[in-house]
Coordinates of C-alpha atoms in Angstrom, one line a residue:
X72 CA 43.8 10.8 -36.8
X73 CA 45.2 7.5 -37.9
X74 CA 41.8 5.9 -38.8
X75 CA 40.7 9.4 -40.9
X76 CA 44.5 9.3 -42.5
X77 CA 43.9 5.3 -43.5
X78 CA 40.6 6.2 -45.3
X79 CA 42.2 9.2 -46.8
X80 CA 45.0 7.1 -48.1
X81 CA 42.4 4.7 -49.6
X82 CA 40.7 7.5 -51.3
X83 CA 44.0 9.1 -52.7
X84 CA 44.9 5.6 -54.0
X85 CA 41.6 5.1 -55.5
X86 CA 41.5 8.5 -57.2
X87 CA 45.1 8.1 -58.6
X88 CA 44.0 4.8 -60.3
X89 CA 46.8 2.6 -58.5
X90 CA 46.2 -0.9 -57.5
X91 CA 43.9 -1.2 -54.4
X92 CA 44.9 -2.6 -51.1
X93 CA 43.1 -5.6 -49.6
X94 CA 41.5 -4.0 -47.2
X95 CA 41.1 -1.3 -44.6
X96 CA 40.5 -1.6 -41.0
X97 CA 38.7 1.4 -39.3
X98 CA 40.6 2.1 -36.3
X99 CA 41.8 5.4 -35.0
X100 CA 45.5 4.0 -34.2
X101 CA 46.4 3.4 -37.7
X102 CA 43.7 1.0 -38.6
X103 CA 40.0 2.2 -38.6
X104 CA 38.5 2.0 -35.1
X105 CA 36.8 5.4 -34.3
X106 CA 38.1 7.1 -37.3
X107 CA 38.0 10.7 -37.4
X108 CA 36.3 11.5 -41.0
X109 CA 34.4 14.8 -40.3
X110 CA 36.5 17.8 -39.4
X111 CA 33.4 20.0 -40.0
X112 CA 32.0 18.8 -36.6
X113 CA 28.4 18.9 -38.5
X114 CA 27.1 15.5 -36.9
X115 CA 25.3 15.4 -33.4
X116 CA 27.5 13.1 -31.4
X117 CA 30.7 14.9 -31.8
X118 CA 29.1 17.9 -29.8
X119 CA 26.8 16.0 -27.4
X120 CA 28.1 16.1 -24.0
X121 CA 26.0 13.1 -23.1
X122 CA 28.5 10.9 -24.9
X123 CA 30.4 9.4 -21.9
X124 CA 33.8 9.9 -23.8
X125 CA 37.3 11.7 -23.3
X126 CA 37.6 13.7 -26.5
X127 CA 36.4 17.3 -25.5
X128 CA 33.8 19.5 -27.0
X129 CA 35.4 21.1 -30.1
X130 CA 33.1 24.0 -30.7
X131 CA 35.5 26.4 -28.7
X132 CA 37.7 26.6 -31.6
X133 CA 41.4 26.3 -31.9
X134 CA 42.3 29.2 -30.5
X135 CA 42.5 28.4 -26.9
X136 CA 44.9 25.6 -27.6
X137 CA 48.2 27.9 -28.2
X138 CA 49.5 31.1 -26.8
X139 CA 50.2 34.0 -29.2
X140 CA 53.7 34.6 -30.1
X141 CA 56.1 35.8 -33.2
X142 CA 55.9 32.3 -34.6
X143 CA 52.1 32.0 -34.2
X144 CA 51.5 35.5 -36.0
X145 CA 53.9 34.4 -39.0
X146 CA 52.1 30.9 -39.1
X147 CA 49.0 32.8 -39.2
X148 CA 49.8 34.9 -41.8
X149 CA 50.8 31.8 -44.0
X150 CA 47.5 30.1 -43.2
X151 CA 45.6 33.2 -44.4
X152 CA 47.4 33.4 -47.6
X153 CA 46.8 29.5 -48.1
X154 CA 43.0 29.8 -46.8
X155 CA 42.4 32.5 -49.7
X156 CA 43.7 30.4 -52.4
X157 CA 41.6 27.4 -51.1
X158 CA 38.4 29.4 -50.8
X159 CA 38.9 31.2 -54.1
X160 CA 39.7 28.3 -56.5
X161 CA 37.0 26.6 -58.4
X162 CA 38.5 23.0 -59.1
X163 CA 36.6 19.9 -58.9
X164 CA 33.9 19.4 -56.1
X165 CA 33.3 22.5 -54.2
X166 CA 35.0 22.5 -50.9
X167 CA 33.7 25.7 -49.3
X168 CA 30.6 26.5 -47.3
X169 CA 29.8 29.7 -45.7
X170 CA 29.8 28.3 -42.3
X171 CA 33.3 27.6 -42.4
X172 CA 33.8 31.4 -42.1
X173 CA 33.4 31.3 -38.4
X174 CA 33.7 34.6 -36.1
X175 CA 35.6 32.8 -33.5
X176 CA 38.3 31.7 -36.1
X177 CA 39.9 28.4 -36.7
X178 CA 37.9 25.4 -35.8
X179 CA 40.8 22.5 -36.0
X180 CA 44.6 22.7 -35.3
X181 CA 44.8 20.1 -37.9
X182 CA 43.6 22.3 -40.8
X183 CA 42.4 25.8 -41.7
X184 CA 38.8 26.4 -41.9
X185 CA 38.9 26.5 -46.0
X186 CA 40.1 23.1 -46.1
X187 CA 37.7 21.6 -43.8
X188 CA 35.7 19.9 -46.6
X189 CA 38.8 18.7 -48.6
X190 CA 38.0 14.7 -49.2
X191 CA 41.6 13.9 -47.7
X192 CA 41.0 16.0 -44.7
X193 CA 37.3 15.2 -44.1
X194 CA 36.8 11.8 -46.0
X195 CA 33.2 11.4 -45.2
X196 CA 32.5 14.6 -47.4
X197 CA 34.0 13.0 -50.5
X198 CA 31.9 13.4 -53.8
X199 CA 31.8 9.6 -53.5
X200 CA 32.8 6.4 -51.3
X201 CA 32.5 3.8 -53.8
X202 CA 35.0 1.8 -55.2
X203 CA 37.0 1.6 -51.9
X204 CA 38.9 -1.6 -50.6
X205 CA 36.8 -3.7 -48.2
X206 CA 36.3 -1.8 -44.8
X207 CA 35.9 -2.9 -41.6
X208 CA 34.7 0.4 -39.5
X209 CA 34.5 0.2 -35.6
X210 CA 33.0 2.8 -33.2
X211 CA 32.2 2.9 -29.3
X212 CA 28.1 3.8 -28.7
X213 CA 29.6 6.5 -25.8
X214 CA 32.1 8.4 -28.1
X215 CA 31.7 11.5 -30.1
X216 CA 32.9 10.1 -33.2
X217 CA 30.2 7.8 -33.4
X218 CA 27.7 9.4 -35.7
X219 CA 30.3 10.1 -38.6
X220 CA 31.6 6.7 -38.4
X221 CA 27.9 5.4 -39.2
X222 CA 27.3 8.0 -41.9
X223 CA 30.6 7.1 -43.5
X224 CA 29.9 3.4 -43.5
X225 CA 26.5 3.8 -45.0
X226 CA 28.1 6.3 -47.5
X227 CA 30.5 3.6 -48.6
X228 CA 28.0 0.9 -48.7
X229 CA 25.2 2.4 -50.5
X230 CA 26.7 5.2 -52.4
X231 CA 23.8 6.0 -54.5
X232 CA 21.6 6.7 -51.5
X233 CA 23.6 9.0 -49.3
X234 CA 25.6 11.5 -51.3
X235 CA 27.3 13.7 -48.9
X236 CA 27.0 17.3 -48.4
X237 CA 24.2 19.6 -50.1
X238 CA 26.7 22.0 -51.4
X239 CA 28.0 18.9 -53.3
X240 CA 24.7 18.3 -54.9
X241 CA 25.1 16.7 -58.2
X242 CA 29.0 15.9 -57.9
X243 CA 28.1 12.2 -57.4
X244 CA 26.5 11.7 -60.7
X245 CA 29.5 12.7 -62.5
X246 CA 31.9 10.6 -60.2
X247 CA 33.1 7.6 -61.8
X248 CA 33.3 5.8 -58.3
X249 CA 29.8 4.6 -57.8
X250 CA 30.3 0.7 -57.1
X251 CA 29.4 0.1 -53.5
X252 CA 32.1 -0.7 -51.2
X253 CA 32.0 -4.0 -49.1
X254 CA 31.6 -2.5 -45.6
X255 CA 31.4 -4.2 -42.0
X256 CA 30.3 -1.5 -39.4
X257 CA 30.2 -2.5 -36.0
X258 CA 29.4 -0.4 -32.9
X259 CA 30.2 -1.5 -29.4
X260 CA 27.8 -1.0 -26.4
X261 CA 29.0 1.7 -23.7
X262 CA 32.4 1.9 -25.0
X263 CA 34.3 5.1 -25.8
X264 CA 37.0 6.0 -28.1
X265 CA 39.3 3.5 -29.1
X266 CA 38.2 1.5 -26.3
X267 CA 40.6 -1.4 -27.6
X268 CA 43.5 0.2 -25.6
X269 CA 41.9 -0.8 -22.4
X270 CA 40.9 -4.4 -21.2
X271 CA 37.3 -4.2 -21.5
X272 CA 35.6 -7.6 -21.9
X273 CA 34.4 -6.5 -25.7
X274 CA 38.2 -5.8 -26.6
X275 CA 38.7 -9.5 -27.3
X276 CA 35.8 -9.6 -29.3
X277 CA 37.1 -6.6 -31.3
X278 CA 40.4 -8.0 -31.8
X279 CA 38.7 -11.4 -32.8
X280 CA 36.6 -9.6 -35.3
X281 CA 39.5 -7.6 -37.0
X282 CA 41.6 -10.8 -37.3
X283 CA 38.5 -12.4 -39.2
X284 CA 38.4 -9.8 -41.6
X285 CA 42.5 -9.6 -42.3
X286 CA 42.1 -13.2 -43.0
X287 CA 39.1 -12.9 -45.2
X288 CA 40.8 -9.9 -47.3
X289 CA 43.8 -11.6 -47.5
X290 CA 42.1 -14.8 -48.6
X291 CA 43.9 -16.7 -46.0
X292 CA 40.5 -18.2 -45.2
X293 CA 39.9 -19.0 -49.1
X294 CA 36.3 -17.5 -48.5
X295 CA 34.3 -14.9 -50.5
X296 CA 33.8 -11.6 -48.3
X297 CA 30.0 -11.8 -46.8
X298 CA 28.0 -8.8 -47.9
X299 CA 28.2 -5.4 -46.2
X300 CA 26.7 -5.6 -42.8
X301 CA 25.9 -3.0 -39.6
X302 CA 26.1 -4.5 -36.3
X303 CA 25.6 -3.6 -32.7
X304 CA 27.8 -5.8 -30.3
X305 CA 26.6 -5.5 -26.8
X306 CA 28.9 -5.9 -23.9
X307 CA 28.7 -9.6 -23.9
X308 CA 30.1 -9.7 -27.0
X309 CA 26.8 -10.7 -28.8
X310 CA 26.2 -9.6 -32.5
X311 CA 22.8 -8.0 -32.9
X312 CA 21.5 -5.7 -35.9
X313 CA 22.0 -2.0 -35.4
X314 CA 19.5 -0.2 -33.6
X315 CA 17.1 2.0 -35.0
X316 CA 18.3 4.9 -33.0
X317 CA 21.6 4.8 -34.6
X318 CA 20.1 5.2 -38.2
X319 CA 18.6 8.5 -37.0
X320 CA 21.8 10.2 -38.2
X321 CA 21.3 9.0 -41.9
X322 CA 18.5 11.6 -41.9
X323 CA 20.8 14.5 -40.7
X324 CA 20.3 17.4 -43.3
X325 CA 23.4 19.4 -42.0
X326 CA 26.2 17.2 -43.2
X327 CA 29.5 18.9 -43.8
X328 CA 28.0 22.3 -42.5
X329 CA 29.7 23.7 -39.1
X330 CA 27.6 24.4 -36.5
X331 CA 26.9 28.0 -35.4
X332 CA 28.7 29.4 -32.1
X333 CA 25.2 29.0 -30.4
X334 CA 25.1 25.0 -31.0
X335 CA 27.3 24.0 -28.1
X336 CA 25.2 20.8 -27.9
X337 CA 22.8 18.7 -29.9
X338 CA 20.3 16.2 -29.1
X339 CA 18.8 13.3 -30.5
X340 CA 15.4 14.7 -30.6
X341 CA 16.8 17.4 -33.4
X342 CA 17.3 14.5 -35.9

């Protein structure tokens, strides 16, 4: 979860009023490629078995990942106490939705259900993604994290238009962070999660683009940053505008809402 953690750190620095970093690259390996930014699994591609990716379907929940033991029982007790505290508090933006109360139990090992919408856990669900340092967000077209990366990119670049989950309605208007974030988004044709670890033809192109971004935000090139852009890069490494089919997710009305147990897969025609 390096990409998600990098963005969470960016939010924490912004919220604390600390000096901003020069920029953030959205990679899952410590920069922001394929960042995991929505732990509610609310967007279609995370559940779409049509995605040719090695990330497993998460709808089975976390229970199948560990065997029952005395240690796990003690952990569950402490976890339940913390979950109740989160659920009952009323501080800042609302971070609870009834869909988090799953009969199947915990959705993610990473966090209890009551913490799924905490902005530093699911950065995509923050009340605003404005006022962040320049971002380079990268995803593969065939990965499960594709849609949340797309939605995050547009929320950061156009914070007044894309305002997050319905249960946080009205919070953006009260936020002090309404300035658009300079965002470069790139999606690579036919690529899986963190494709840069493999010697694909477009891997070199991706690293070249990252190098250019770093040189710009650190002012090595002594050039102003270009405006926010959303690009589709084909297997030949050619840049094109983002396909309209990728923008369908921007109309998704269930942002930050955990799918019910029957929703084992979601199709594009549901958008």
